[in-house]
Short mmCIF file of C-alpha atoms in Angstrom, two decimals:
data_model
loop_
_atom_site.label_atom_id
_atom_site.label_comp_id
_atom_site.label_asym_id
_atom_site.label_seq_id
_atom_site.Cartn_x
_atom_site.Cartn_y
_atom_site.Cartn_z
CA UNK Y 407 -206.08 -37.10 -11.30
CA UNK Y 408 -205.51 -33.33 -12.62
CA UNK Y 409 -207.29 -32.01 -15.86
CA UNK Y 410 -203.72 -32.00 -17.68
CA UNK Y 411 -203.72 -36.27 -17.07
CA UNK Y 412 -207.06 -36.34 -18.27
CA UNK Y 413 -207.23 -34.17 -21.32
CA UNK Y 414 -203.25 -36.10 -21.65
CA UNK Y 415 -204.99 -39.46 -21.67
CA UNK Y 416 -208.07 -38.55 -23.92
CA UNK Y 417 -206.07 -37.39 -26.50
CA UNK Y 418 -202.86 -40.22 -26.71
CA UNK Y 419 -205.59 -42.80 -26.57
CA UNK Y 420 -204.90 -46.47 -25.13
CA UNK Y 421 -201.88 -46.23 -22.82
CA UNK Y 422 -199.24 -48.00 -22.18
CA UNK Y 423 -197.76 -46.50 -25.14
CA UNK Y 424 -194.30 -47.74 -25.35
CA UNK Y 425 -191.16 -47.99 -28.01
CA UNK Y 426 -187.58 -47.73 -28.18
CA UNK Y 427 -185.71 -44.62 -26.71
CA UNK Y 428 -183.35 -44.11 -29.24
CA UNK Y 429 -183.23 -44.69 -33.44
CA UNK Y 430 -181.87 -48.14 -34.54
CA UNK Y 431 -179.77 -46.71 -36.78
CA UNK Y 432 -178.01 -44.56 -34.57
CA UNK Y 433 -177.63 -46.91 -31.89
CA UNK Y 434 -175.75 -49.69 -34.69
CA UNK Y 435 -173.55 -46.87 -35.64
CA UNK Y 436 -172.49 -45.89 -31.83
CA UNK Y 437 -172.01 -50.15 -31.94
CA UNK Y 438 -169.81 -49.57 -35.46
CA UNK Y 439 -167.91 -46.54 -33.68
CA UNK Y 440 -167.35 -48.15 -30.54
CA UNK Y 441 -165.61 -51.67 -32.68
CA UNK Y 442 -163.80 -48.75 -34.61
CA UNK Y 443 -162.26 -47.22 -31.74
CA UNK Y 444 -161.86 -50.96 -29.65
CA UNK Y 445 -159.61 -51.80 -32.92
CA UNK Y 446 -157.89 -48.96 -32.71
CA UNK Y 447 -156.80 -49.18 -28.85
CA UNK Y 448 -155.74 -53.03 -29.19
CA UNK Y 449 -152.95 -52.09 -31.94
CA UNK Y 450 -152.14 -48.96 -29.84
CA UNK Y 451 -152.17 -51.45 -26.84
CA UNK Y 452 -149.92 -54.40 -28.97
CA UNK Y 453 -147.61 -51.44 -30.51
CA UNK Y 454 -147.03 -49.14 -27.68
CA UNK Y 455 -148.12 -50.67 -24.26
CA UNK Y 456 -144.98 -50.89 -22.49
CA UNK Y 457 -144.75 -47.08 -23.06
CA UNK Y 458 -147.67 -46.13 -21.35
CA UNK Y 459 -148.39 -45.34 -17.78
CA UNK Y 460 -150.51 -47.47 -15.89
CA UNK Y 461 -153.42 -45.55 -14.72
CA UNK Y 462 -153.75 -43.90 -18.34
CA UNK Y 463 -154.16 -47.60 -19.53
CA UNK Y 464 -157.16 -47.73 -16.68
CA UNK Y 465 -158.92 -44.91 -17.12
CA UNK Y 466 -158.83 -45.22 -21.60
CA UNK Y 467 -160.28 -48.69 -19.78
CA UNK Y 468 -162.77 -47.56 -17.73
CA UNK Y 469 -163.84 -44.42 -20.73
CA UNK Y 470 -164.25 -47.80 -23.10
CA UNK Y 471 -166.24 -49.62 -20.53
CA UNK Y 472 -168.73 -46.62 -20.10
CA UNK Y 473 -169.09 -45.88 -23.96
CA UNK Y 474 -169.93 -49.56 -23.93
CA UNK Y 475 -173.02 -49.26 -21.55
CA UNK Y 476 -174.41 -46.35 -23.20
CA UNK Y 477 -174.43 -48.02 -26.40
CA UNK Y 478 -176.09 -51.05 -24.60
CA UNK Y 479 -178.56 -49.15 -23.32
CA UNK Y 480 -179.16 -46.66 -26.73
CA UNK Y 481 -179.78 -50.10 -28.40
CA UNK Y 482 -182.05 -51.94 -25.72
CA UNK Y 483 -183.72 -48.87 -23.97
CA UNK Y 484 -187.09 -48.07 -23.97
CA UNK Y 485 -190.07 -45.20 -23.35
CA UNK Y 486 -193.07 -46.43 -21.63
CA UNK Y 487 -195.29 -43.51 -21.18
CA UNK Y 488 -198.52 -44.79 -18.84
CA UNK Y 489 -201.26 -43.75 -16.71
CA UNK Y 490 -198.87 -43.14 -13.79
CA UNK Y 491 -196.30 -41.01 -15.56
CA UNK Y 492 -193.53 -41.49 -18.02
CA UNK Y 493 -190.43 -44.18 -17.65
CA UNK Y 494 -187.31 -44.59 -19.33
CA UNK Y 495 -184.90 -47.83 -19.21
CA UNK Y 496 -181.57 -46.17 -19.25
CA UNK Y 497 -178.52 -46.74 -16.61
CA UNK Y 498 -180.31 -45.87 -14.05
CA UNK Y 499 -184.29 -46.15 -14.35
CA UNK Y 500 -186.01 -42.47 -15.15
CA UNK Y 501 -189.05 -42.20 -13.81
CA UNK Y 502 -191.48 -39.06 -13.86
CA UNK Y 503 -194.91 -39.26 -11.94
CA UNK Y 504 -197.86 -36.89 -13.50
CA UNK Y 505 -198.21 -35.65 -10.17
CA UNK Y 506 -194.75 -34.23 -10.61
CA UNK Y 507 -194.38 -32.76 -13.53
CA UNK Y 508 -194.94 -29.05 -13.76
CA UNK Y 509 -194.46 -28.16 -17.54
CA UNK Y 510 -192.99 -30.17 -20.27
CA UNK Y 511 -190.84 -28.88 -23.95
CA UNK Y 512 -190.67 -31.47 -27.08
CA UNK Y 513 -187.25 -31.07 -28.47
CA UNK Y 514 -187.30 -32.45 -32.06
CA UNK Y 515 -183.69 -33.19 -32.58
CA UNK Y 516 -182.13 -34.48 -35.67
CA UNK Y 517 -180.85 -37.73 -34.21
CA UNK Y 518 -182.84 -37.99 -30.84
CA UNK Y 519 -186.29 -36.72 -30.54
CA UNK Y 520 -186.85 -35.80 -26.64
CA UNK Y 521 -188.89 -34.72 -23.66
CA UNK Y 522 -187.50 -32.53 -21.33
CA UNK Y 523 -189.92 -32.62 -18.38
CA UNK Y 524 -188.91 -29.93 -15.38
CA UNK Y 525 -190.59 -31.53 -12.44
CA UNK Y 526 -191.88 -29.48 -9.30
CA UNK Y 527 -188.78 -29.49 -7.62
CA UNK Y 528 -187.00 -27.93 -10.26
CA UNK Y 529 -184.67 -30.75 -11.76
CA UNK Y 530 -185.21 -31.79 -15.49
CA UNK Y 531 -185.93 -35.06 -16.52
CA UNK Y 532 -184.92 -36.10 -20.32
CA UNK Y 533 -186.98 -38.66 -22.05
CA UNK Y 534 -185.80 -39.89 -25.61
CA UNK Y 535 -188.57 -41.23 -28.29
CA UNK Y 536 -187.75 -42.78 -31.57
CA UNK Y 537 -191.13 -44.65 -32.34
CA UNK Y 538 -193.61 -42.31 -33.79
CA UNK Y 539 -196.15 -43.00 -31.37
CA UNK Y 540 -193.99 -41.84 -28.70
CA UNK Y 541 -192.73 -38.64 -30.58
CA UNK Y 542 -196.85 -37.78 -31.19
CA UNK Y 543 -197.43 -38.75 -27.26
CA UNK Y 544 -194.11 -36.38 -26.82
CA UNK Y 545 -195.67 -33.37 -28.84
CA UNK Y 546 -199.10 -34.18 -27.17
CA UNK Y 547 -197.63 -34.11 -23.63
CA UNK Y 548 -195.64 -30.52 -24.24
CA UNK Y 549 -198.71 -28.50 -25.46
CA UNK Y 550 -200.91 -30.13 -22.64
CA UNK Y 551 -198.02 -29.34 -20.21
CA UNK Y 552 -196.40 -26.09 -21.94
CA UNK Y 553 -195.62 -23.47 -19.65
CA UNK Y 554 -198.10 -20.87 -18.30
CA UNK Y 555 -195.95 -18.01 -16.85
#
């Protein structure tokens, strides 16, 4: 275990600390946005259907159907940081290992609160915190981890 994990676990306190990845609010009003626009494309579909191509009708289908499993996921996601690293329910599982990560930058956005983590290998890894005991881990994690160059 390095002395980043340790001081990192001393100062959180009791891990696992876990809550949702994105705000409630937000994620009921992609929900409300998403029933807007669904509306919306059944009278376009039940006014003007016959006049539009085929694979434009698909691929408005297949944007819908993705919007769809964002907002699942911005409603039912969670942040579990732990004593192995830091993991994210999202469409496809994030996963960061301590071992990995070389520094880490809290990004307090209006809507989304987040953890950029830039692993050893180079590639970022976005985390997204709406409980406040994840956005205090968050802050916690980026001065422990900030950036000696």
């Amino acid at each position: 275990m390095s002395s980043e994990s340790t001081a990192l676990f001393s100062t959180i306190g009791p891990l696992p600390v876990r809550g949702r990845s994105w705000p409630k609010a937000i994620a009921i009003l992609a929900w409300l946005l998403i029933a807007i626009i669904g509306v919306r494309l059944g009278y376009i579909a039940t006014t003007y259907g016959q006049q539009i191509d085929t694979p434009i009708i698909a691929g408005v289908i297949l944007a819908y159907s993705g919007m769809i499993v964002v907002a699942f996921y911005m409603l039912t996601g969670q942040t579990t940081i732990s004593e192995h690293g830091i993991q994210q329910d999202w469409i496809l599982k994030r996963e960061l290992a301590w071992e990995d990560l070389k520094f880490a930058k809290f990004v307090p956005l209006f809507f989304s609160k987040r953890l950029i983590c830039f692993t050893k290998r180079g590639r970022p890894v976005v985390f997204q915190g709406a409980s406040p005991e994840l956005q205090i881990a968050f802050a916690h994690i980026s001065l422990i981890y900030k950036r000696t160059v």
